[in-house]
Every structure is written in structure tokens, then in C-alpha cells.
mmCIF file with all atom_site columns, C-alpha atoms in Angstrom:
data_model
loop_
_atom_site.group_PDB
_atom_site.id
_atom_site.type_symbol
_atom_site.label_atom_id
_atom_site.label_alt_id
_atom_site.label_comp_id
_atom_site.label_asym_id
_atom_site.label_entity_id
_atom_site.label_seq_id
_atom_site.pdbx_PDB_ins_code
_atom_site.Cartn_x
_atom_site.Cartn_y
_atom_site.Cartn_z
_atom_site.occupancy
_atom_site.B_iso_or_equiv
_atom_site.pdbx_formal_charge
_atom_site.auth_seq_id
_atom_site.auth_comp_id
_atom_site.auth_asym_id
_atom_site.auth_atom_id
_atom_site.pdbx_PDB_model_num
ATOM 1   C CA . UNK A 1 1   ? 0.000   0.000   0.000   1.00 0.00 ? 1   UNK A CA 1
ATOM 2   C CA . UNK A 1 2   ? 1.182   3.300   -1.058  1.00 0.00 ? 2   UNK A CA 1
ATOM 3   C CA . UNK A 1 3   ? 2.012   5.657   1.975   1.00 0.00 ? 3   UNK A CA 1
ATOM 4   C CA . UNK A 1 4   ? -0.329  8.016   0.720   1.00 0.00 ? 4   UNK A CA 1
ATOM 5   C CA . UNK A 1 5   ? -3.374  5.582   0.463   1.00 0.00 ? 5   UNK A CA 1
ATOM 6   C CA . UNK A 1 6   ? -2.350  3.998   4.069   1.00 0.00 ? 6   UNK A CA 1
ATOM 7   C CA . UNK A 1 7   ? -2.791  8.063   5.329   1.00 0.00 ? 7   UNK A CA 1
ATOM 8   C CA . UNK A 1 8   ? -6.303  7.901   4.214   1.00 0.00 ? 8   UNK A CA 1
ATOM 9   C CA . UNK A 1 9   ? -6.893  4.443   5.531   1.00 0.00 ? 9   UNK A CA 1
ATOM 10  C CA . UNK A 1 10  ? -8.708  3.235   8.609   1.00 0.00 ? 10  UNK A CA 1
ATOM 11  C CA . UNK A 1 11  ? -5.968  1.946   9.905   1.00 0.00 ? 11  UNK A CA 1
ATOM 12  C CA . UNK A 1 12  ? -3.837  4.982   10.575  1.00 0.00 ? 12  UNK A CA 1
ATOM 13  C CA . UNK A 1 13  ? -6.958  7.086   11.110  1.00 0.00 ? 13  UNK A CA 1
ATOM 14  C CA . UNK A 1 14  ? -7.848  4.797   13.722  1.00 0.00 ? 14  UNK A CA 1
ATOM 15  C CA . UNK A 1 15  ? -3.952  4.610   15.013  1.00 0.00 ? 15  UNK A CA 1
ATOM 16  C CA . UNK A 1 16  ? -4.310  8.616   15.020  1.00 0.00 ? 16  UNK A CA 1
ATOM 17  C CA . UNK A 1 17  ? -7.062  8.387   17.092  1.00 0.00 ? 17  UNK A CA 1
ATOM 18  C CA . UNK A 1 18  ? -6.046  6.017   20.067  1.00 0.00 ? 18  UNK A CA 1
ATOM 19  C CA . UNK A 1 19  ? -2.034  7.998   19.589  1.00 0.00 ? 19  UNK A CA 1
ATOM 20  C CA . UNK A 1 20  ? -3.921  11.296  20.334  1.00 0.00 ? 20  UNK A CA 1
ATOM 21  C CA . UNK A 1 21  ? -5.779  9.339   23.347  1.00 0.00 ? 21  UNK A CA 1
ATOM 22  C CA . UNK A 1 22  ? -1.866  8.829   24.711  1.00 0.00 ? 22  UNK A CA 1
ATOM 23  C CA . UNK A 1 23  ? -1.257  12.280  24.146  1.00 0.00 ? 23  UNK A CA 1
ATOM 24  C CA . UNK A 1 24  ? -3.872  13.501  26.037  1.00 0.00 ? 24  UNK A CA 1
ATOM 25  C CA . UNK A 1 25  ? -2.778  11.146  29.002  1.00 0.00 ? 25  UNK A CA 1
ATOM 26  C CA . UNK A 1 26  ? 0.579   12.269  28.547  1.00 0.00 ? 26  UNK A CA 1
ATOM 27  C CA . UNK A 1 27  ? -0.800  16.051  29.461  1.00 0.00 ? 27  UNK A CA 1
ATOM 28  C CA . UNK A 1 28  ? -2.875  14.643  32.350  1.00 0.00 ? 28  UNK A CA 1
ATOM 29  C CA . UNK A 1 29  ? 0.289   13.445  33.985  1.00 0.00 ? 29  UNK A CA 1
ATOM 30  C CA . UNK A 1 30  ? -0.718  9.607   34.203  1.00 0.00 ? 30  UNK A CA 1
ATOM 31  C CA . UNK A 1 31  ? 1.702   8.397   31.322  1.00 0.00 ? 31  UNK A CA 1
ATOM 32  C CA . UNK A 1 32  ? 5.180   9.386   32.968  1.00 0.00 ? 32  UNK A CA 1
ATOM 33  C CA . UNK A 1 33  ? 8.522   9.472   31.571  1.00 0.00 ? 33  UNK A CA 1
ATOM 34  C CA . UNK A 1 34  ? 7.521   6.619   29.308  1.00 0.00 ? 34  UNK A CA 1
ATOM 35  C CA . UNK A 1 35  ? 4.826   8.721   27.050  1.00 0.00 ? 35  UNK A CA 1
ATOM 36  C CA . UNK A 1 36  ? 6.391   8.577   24.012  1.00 0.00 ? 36  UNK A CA 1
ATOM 37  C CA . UNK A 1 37  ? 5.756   4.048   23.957  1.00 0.00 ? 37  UNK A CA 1
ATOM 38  C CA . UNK A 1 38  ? 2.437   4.726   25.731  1.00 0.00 ? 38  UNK A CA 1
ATOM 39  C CA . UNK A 1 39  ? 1.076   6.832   22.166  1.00 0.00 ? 39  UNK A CA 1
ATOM 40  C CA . UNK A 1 40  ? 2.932   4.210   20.004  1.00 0.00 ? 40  UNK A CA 1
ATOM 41  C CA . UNK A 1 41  ? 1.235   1.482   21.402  1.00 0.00 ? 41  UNK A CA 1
ATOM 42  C CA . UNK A 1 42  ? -1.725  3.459   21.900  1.00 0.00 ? 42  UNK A CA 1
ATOM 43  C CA . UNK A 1 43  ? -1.024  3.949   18.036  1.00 0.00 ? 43  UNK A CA 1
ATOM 44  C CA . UNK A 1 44  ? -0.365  0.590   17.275  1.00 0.00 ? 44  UNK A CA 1
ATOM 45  C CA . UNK A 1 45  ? -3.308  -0.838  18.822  1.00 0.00 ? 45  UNK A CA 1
ATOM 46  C CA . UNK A 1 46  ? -5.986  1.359   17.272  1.00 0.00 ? 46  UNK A CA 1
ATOM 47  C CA . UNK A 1 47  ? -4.000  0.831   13.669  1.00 0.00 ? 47  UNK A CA 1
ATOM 48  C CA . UNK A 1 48  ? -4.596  -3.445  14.642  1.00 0.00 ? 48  UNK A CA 1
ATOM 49  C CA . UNK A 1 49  ? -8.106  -3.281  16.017  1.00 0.00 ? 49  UNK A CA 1
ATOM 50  C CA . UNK A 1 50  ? -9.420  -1.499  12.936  1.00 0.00 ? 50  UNK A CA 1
ATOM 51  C CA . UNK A 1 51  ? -11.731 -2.861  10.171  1.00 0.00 ? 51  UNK A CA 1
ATOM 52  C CA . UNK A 1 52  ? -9.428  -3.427  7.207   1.00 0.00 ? 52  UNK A CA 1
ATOM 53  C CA . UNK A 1 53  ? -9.659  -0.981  4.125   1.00 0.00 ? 53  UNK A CA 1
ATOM 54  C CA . UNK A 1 54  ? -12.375 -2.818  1.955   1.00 0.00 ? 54  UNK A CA 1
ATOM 55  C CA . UNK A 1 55  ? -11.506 -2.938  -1.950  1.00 0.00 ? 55  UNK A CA 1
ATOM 56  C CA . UNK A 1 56  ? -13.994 -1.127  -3.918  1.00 0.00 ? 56  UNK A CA 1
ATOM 57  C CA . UNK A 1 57  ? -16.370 -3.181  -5.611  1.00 0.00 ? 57  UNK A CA 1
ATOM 58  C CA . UNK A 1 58  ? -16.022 -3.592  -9.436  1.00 0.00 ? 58  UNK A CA 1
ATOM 59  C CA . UNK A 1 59  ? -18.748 -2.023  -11.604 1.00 0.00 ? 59  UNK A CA 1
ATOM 60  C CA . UNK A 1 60  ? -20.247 -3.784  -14.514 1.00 0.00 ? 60  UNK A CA 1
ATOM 61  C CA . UNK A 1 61  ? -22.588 -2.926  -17.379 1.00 0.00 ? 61  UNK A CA 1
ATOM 62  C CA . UNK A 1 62  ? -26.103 -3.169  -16.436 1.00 0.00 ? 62  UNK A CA 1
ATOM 63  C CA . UNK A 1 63  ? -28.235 -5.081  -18.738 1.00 0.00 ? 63  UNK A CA 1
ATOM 64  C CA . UNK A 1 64  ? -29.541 -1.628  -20.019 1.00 0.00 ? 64  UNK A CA 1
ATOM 65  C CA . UNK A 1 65  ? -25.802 -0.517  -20.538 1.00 0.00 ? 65  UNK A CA 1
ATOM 66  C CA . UNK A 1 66  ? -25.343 -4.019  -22.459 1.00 0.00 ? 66  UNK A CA 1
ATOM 67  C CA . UNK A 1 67  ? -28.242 -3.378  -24.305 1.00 0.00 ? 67  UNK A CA 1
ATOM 68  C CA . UNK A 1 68  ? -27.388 -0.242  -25.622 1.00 0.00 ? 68  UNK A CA 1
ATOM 69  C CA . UNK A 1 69  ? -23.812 -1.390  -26.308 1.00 0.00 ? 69  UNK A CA 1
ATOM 70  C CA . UNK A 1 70  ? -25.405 -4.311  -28.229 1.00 0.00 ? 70  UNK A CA 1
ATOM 71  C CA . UNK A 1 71  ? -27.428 -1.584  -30.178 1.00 0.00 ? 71  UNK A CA 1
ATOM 72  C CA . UNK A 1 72  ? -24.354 0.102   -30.943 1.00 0.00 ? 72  UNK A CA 1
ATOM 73  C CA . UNK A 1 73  ? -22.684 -3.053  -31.886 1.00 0.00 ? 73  UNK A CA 1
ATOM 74  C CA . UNK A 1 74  ? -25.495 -3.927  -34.738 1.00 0.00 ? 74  UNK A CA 1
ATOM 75  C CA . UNK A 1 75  ? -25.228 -0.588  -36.327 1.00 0.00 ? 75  UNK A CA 1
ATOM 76  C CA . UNK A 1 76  ? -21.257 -1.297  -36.543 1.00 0.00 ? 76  UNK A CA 1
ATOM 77  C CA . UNK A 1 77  ? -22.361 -4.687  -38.160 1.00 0.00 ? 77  UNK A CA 1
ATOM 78  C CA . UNK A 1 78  ? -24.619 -2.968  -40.747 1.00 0.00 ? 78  UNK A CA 1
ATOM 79  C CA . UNK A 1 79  ? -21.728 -0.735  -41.989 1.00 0.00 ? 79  UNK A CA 1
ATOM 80  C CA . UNK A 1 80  ? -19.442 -3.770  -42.361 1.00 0.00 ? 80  UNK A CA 1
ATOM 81  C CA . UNK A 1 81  ? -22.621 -5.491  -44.328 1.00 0.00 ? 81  UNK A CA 1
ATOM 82  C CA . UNK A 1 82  ? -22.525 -2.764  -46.606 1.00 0.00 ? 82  UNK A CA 1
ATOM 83  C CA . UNK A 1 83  ? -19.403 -3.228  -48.048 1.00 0.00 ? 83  UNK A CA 1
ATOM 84  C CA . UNK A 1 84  ? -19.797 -6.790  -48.633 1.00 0.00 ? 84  UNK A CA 1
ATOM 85  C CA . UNK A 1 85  ? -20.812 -8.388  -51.905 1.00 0.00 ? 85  UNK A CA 1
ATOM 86  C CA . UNK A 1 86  ? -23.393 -11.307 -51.518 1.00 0.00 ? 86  UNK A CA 1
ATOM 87  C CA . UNK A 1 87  ? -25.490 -13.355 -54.189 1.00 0.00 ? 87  UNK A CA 1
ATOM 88  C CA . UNK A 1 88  ? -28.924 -12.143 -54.372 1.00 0.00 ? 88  UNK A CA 1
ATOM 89  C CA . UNK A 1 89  ? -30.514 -14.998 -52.031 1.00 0.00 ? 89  UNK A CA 1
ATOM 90  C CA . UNK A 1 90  ? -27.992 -14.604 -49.362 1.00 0.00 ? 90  UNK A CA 1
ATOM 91  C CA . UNK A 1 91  ? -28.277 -11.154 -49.536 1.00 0.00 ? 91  UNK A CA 1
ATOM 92  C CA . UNK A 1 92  ? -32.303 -11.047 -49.010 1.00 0.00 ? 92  UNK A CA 1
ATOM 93  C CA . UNK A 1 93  ? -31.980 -13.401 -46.200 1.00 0.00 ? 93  UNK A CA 1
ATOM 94  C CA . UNK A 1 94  ? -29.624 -11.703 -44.184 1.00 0.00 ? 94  UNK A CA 1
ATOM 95  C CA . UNK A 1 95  ? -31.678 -8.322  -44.865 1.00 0.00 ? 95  UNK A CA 1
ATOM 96  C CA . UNK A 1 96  ? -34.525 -10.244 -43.263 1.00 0.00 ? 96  UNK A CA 1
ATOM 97  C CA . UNK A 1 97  ? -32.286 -10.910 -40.155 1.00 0.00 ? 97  UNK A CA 1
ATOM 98  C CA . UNK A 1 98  ? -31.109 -7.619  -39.507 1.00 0.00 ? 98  UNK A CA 1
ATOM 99  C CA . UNK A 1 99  ? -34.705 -6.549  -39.867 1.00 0.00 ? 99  UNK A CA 1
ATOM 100 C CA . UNK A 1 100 ? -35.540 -9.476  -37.081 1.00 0.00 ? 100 UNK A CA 1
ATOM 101 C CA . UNK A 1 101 ? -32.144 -7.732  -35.032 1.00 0.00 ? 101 UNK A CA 1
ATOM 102 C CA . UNK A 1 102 ? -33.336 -3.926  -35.219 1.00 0.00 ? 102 UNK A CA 1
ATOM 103 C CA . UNK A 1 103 ? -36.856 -5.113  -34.080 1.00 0.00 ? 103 UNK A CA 1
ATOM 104 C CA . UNK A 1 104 ? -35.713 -7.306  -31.122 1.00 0.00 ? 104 UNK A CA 1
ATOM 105 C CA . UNK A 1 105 ? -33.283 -4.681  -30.161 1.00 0.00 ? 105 UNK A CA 1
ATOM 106 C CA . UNK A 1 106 ? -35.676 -1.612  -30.331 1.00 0.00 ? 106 UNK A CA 1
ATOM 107 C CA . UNK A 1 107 ? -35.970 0.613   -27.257 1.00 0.00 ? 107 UNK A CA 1
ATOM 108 C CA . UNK A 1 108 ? -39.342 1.105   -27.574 1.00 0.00 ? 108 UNK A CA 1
ATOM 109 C CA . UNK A 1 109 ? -40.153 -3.106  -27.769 1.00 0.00 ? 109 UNK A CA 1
ATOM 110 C CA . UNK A 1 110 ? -38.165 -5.751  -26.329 1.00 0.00 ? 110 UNK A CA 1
ATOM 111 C CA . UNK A 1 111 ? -35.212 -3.634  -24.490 1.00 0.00 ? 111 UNK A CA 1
ATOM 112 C CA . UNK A 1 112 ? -36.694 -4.213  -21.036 1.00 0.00 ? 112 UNK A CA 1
ATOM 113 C CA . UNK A 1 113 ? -37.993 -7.474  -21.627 1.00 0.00 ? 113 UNK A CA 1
ATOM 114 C CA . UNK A 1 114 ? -33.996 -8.366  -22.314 1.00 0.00 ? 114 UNK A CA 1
ATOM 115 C CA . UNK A 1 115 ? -32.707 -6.365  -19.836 1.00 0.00 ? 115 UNK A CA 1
ATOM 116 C CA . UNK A 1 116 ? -34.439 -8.478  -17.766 1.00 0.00 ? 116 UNK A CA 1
ATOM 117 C CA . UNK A 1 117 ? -33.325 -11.615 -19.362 1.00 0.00 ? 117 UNK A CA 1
ATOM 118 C CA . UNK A 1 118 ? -29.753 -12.069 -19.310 1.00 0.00 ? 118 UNK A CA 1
ATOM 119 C CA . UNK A 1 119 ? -29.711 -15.359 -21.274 1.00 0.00 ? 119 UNK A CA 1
ATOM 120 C CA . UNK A 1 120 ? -31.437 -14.123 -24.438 1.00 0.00 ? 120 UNK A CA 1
ATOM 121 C CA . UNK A 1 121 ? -29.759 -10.755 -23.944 1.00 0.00 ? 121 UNK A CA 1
ATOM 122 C CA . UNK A 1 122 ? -26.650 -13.072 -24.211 1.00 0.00 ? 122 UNK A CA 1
ATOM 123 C CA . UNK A 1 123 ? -28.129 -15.235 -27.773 1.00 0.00 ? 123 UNK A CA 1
ATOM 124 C CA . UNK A 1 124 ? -28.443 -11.690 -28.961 1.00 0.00 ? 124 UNK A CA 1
ATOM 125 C CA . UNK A 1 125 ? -25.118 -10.555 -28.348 1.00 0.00 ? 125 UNK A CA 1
ATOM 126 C CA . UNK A 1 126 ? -23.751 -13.745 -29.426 1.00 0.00 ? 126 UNK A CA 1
ATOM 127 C CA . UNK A 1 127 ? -25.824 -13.543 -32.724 1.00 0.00 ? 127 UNK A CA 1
ATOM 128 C CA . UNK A 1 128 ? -24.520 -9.756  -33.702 1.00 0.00 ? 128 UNK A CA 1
ATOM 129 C CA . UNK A 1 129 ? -20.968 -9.611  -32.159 1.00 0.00 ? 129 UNK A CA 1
ATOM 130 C CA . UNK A 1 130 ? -20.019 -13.489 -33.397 1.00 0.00 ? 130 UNK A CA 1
ATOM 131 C CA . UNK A 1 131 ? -23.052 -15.517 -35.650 1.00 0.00 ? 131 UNK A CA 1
ATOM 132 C CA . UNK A 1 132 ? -23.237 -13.109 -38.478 1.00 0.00 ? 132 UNK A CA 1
ATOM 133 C CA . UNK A 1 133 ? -20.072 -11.676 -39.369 1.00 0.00 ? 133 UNK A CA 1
ATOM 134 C CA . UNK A 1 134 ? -18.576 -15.249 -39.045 1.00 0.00 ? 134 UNK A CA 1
ATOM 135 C CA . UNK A 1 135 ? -20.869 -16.535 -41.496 1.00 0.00 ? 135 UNK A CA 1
ATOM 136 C CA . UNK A 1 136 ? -20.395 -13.486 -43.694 1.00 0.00 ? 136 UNK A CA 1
ATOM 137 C CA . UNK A 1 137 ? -16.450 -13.641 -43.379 1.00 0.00 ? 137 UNK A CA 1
ATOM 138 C CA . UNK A 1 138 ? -16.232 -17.203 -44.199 1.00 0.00 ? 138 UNK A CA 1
ATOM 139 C CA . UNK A 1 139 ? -18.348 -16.981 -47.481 1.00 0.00 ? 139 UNK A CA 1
ATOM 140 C CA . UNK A 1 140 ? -15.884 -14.153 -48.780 1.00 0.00 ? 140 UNK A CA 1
ATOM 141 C CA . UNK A 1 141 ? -12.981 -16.260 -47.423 1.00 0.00 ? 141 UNK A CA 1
ATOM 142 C CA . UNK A 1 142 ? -13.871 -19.605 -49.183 1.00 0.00 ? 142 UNK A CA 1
ATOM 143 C CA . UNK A 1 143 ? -15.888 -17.665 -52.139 1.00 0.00 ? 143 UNK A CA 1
ATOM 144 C CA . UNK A 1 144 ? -11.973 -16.774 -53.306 1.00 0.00 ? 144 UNK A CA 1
ATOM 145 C CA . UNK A 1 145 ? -10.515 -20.028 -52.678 1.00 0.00 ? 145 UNK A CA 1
ATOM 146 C CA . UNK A 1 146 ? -13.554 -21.358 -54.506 1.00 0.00 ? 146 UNK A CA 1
ATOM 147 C CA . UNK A 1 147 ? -12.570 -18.669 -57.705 1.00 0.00 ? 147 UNK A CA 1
ATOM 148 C CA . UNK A 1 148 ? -9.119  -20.746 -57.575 1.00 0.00 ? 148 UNK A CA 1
ATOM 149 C CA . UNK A 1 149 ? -10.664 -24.609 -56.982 1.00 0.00 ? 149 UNK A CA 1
ATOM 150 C CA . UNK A 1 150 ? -13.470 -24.687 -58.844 1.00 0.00 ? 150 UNK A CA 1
ATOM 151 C CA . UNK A 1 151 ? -16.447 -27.448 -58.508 1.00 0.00 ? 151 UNK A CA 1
ATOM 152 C CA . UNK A 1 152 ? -16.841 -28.182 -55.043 1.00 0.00 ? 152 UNK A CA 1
ATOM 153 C CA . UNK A 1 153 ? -20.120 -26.827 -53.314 1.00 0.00 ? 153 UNK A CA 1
ATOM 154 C CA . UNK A 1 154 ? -21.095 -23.048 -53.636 1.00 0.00 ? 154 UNK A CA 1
ATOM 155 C CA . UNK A 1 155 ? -20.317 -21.496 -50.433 1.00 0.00 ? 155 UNK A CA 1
ATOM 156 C CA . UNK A 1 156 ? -23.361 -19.204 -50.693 1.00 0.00 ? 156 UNK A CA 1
ATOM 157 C CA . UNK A 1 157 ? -25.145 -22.243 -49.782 1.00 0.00 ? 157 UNK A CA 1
ATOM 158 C CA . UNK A 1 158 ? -23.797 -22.680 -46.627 1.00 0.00 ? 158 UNK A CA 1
ATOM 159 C CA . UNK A 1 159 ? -24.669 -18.959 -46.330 1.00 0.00 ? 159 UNK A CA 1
ATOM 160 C CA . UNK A 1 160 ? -28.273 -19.085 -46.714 1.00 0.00 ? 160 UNK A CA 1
ATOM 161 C CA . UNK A 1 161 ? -28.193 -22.040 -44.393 1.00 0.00 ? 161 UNK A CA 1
ATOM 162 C CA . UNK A 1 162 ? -26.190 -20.695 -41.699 1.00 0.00 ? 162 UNK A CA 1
ATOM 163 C CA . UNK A 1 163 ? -28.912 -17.325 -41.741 1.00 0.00 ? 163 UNK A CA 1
ATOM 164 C CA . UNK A 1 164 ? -31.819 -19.590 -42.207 1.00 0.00 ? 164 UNK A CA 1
ATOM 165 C CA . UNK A 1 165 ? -30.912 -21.642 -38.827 1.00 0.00 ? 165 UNK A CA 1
ATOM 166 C CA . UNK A 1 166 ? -30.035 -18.053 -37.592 1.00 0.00 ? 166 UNK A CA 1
ATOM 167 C CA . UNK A 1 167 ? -33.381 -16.255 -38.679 1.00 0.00 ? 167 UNK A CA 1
ATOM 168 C CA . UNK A 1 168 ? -35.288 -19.328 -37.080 1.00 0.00 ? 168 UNK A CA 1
ATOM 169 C CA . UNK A 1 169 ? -33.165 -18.971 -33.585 1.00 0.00 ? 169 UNK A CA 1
ATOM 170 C CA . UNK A 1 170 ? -34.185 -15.631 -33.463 1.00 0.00 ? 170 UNK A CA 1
ATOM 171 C CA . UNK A 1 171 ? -37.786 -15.851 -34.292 1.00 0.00 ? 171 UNK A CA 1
ATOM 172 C CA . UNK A 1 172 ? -38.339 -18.627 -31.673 1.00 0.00 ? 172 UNK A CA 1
ATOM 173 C CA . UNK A 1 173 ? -36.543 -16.064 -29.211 1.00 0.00 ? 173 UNK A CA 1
ATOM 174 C CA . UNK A 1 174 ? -39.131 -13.297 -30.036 1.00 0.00 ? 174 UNK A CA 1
ATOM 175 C CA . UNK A 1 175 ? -41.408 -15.737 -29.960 1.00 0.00 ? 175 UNK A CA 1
ATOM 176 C CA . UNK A 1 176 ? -40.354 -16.134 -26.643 1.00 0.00 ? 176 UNK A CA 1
ATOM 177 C CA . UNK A 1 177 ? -40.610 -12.475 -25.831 1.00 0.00 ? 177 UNK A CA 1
ATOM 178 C CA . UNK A 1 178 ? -43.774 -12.377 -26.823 1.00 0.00 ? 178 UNK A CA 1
ATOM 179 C CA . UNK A 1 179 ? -44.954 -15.467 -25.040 1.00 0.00 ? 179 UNK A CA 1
ATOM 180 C CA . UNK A 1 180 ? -43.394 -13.551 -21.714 1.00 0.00 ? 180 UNK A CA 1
ATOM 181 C CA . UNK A 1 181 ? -45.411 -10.512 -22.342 1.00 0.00 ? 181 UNK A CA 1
ATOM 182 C CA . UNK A 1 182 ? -48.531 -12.206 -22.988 1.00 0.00 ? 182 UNK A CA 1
ATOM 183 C CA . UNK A 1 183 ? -48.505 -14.053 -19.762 1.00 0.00 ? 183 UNK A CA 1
ATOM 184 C CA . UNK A 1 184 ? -47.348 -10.687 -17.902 1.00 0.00 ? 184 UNK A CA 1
ATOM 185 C CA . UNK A 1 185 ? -50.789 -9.537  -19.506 1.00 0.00 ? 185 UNK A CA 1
ATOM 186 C CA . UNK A 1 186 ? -53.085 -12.319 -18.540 1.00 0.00 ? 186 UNK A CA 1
ATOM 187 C CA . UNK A 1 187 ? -51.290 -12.141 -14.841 1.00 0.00 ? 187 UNK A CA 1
ATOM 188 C CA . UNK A 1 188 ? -52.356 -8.563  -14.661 1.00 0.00 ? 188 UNK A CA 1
ATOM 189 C CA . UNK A 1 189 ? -56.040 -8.983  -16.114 1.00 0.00 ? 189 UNK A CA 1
ATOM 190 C CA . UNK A 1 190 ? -56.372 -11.876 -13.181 1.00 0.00 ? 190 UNK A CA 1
ATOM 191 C CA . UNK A 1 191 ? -54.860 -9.089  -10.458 1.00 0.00 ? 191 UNK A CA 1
ATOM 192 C CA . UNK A 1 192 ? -57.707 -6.532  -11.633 1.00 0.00 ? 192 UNK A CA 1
ATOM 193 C CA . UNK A 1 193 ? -60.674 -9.637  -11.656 1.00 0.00 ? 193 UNK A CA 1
ATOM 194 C CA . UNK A 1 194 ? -59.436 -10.940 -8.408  1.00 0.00 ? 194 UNK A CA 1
ATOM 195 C CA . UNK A 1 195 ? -59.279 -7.379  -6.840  1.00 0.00 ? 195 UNK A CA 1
ATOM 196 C CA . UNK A 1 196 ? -62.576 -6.297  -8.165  1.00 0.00 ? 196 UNK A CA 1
ATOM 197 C CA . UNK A 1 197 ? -64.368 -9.738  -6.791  1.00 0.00 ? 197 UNK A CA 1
ATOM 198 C CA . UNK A 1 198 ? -62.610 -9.337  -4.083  1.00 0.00 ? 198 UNK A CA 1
ATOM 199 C CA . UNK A 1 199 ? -63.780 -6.120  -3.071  1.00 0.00 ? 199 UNK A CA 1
ATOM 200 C CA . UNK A 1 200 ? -67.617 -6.254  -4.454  1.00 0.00 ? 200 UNK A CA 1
#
């Protein structure tokens, strides 16, 4: 510990304390010729009996904070998606996933629903920051080996594929989404029945 963080620790402040407590007995006459060991250990003692200087927690995004840097994220996505050549099907399919992205990531629809929900939050995340540009990168990758070898298998199919299974993951998480707001609804309507019946 640096000498200037022990100064503002408990420790010493605590030390300071019990070393002023000799001093004042030191005044009052009952500490003697041996003062100067009575405030040490006066010192000493408050510095040992003192709570020890607790590390300051660490702070981490909330899941709002995540959210928004997920937002962020997909708009940095976009831009790379714009300077990418893709075959017409490919193309239209992974227009129909950002479209599925923007939605599930709107702040006006599904933000506190996933800021609530750490897992999908996560699929989410996963699906912009990882899923997509991975598929993208390895079409353009093999696509030019493909240019020097070819025959084997167009790797635009594995494209469409790879956004298909990706479209469908993220349907059957809105899905989800919705299914959790529907219930929140039909929770509420039995609150208001239950409450009115109750007090009729």
C-alpha cells in the first residue's frame, strides 16, 4: 500500500485516534517518563483493532448498458454489411435478419424485456458480435478459394443455411418475448378480476 493511500486508511486514522488518546494522558500526567511508547502502542493498537480498508467493488454494465452497447454493436455490423458483396438470395436473407435484429433490439419493444433476461440478452449478443459476421467472413474467405478450386459446393449455400438456422433462432426467441409478455398480460387482467371480486 502506497504511503499516501495507508494516510487515508482506517488503519492509521484509527492509530491517530487512540495515539492522540496517549497524548492527552501524557498532558494529564498519568503516562510518565515513558509517554512517548504509551502513544505508540496506543497507536499501534488502534492501527490493529481497525476494520481493514475494503476494496472497492467492481462495476459492470447493467443489462440496459449491455443493451445499448449491443445496439451500438449492430449498427457497426450494418456498416461492415454494406461493403460486402453477396449473391442475391444470401443477400435477401440476411436483410430479413437484420430486420428481425433492429426489431428485437428496439428501445421502444423488447429492451426491457432483455434487460431483464440475461440469457437471451446473451443469444443476442452472441448472434450480432459473433453468428453473423462469421458466417459473412467465411463466405468471402472460401468464395476466393472457390474462384481458384473450382467445382466443389457453392459457399453461398452454406450462407443461406447458416442465416436460415439463424433467422429461425431468433424468431423462436421473439417468440419467446412475446410469449413472456402475454402471460405478464393475462397475470395482470387476473390481479384486476381478483381485486374487483374481491372487493364487491
Amino acid at each position: 500500500m502506497a504511503i499516501s493511500e495507508y494516510l487515508g486508511s482506517r488503519k492509521h486514522i484509527a492509530g491517530s485516534v487512540c495515539g492522540l488518546l496517549g497524548l492527552a494522558l501524557t498532558f494529564a500526567g498519568l503516562a510518565g517518563a515513558y509517554w512517548p511508547v504509551v502513544v505508540a502502542g496506543l497507536y499501534g493498537a488502534g492501527a490493529l483493532v481497525a476494520p481493514p480498508q475494503r476494496p472497492a467493488v467492481p462495476r459492470f454494465p447493467t443489462p440496459t448498458e449491455q443493451l445499448e452497447e449491443v445496439r451500438a454493436d449492430l449498427g457497426r455490423l450494418g456498416d461492415y454489411l454494406l461493403a460486402v458483396e453477396l449473391p442475391s438470395g444470401a443477400a435477401e436473407r440476411l436483410d430479413d435478419l437484420m430486420v428481425l435484429l433492429a426489431a428485437l433490439l428496439d428501445s421502444d419493444r423488447g429492451a426491457e424485456l432483455l434487460a431483464r433476461d440475461p440469457e437471451r440478452l446473451h443469444a443476442l449478443s452472441r448472434a450480432v458480435r459473433q453468428d453473423v459476421p462469421e458466417a459473412v467472413d467465411a463466405y468471402v474467405r472460401t468464395r476466393w478459394w472457390t474462384r481458384l478450386a473450382p467445382g466443389q459446393e457453392p459457399p453461398e449455400n452454406h450462407l443461406e443455411r447458416q442465416l436460415s438456422a439463424l433467422h429461425k433462432e431468433l424468431t423462436g426467441l421473439a417468440a419467446d418475448l412475446r410469449e413472456s409478455e402475454a402471460r405478464r398480460q393475462e397475470s395482470h387482467t387476473r390481479y384486476l378480476e381478483e381485486r374487483g371480486g374481491g372487493t364487491g
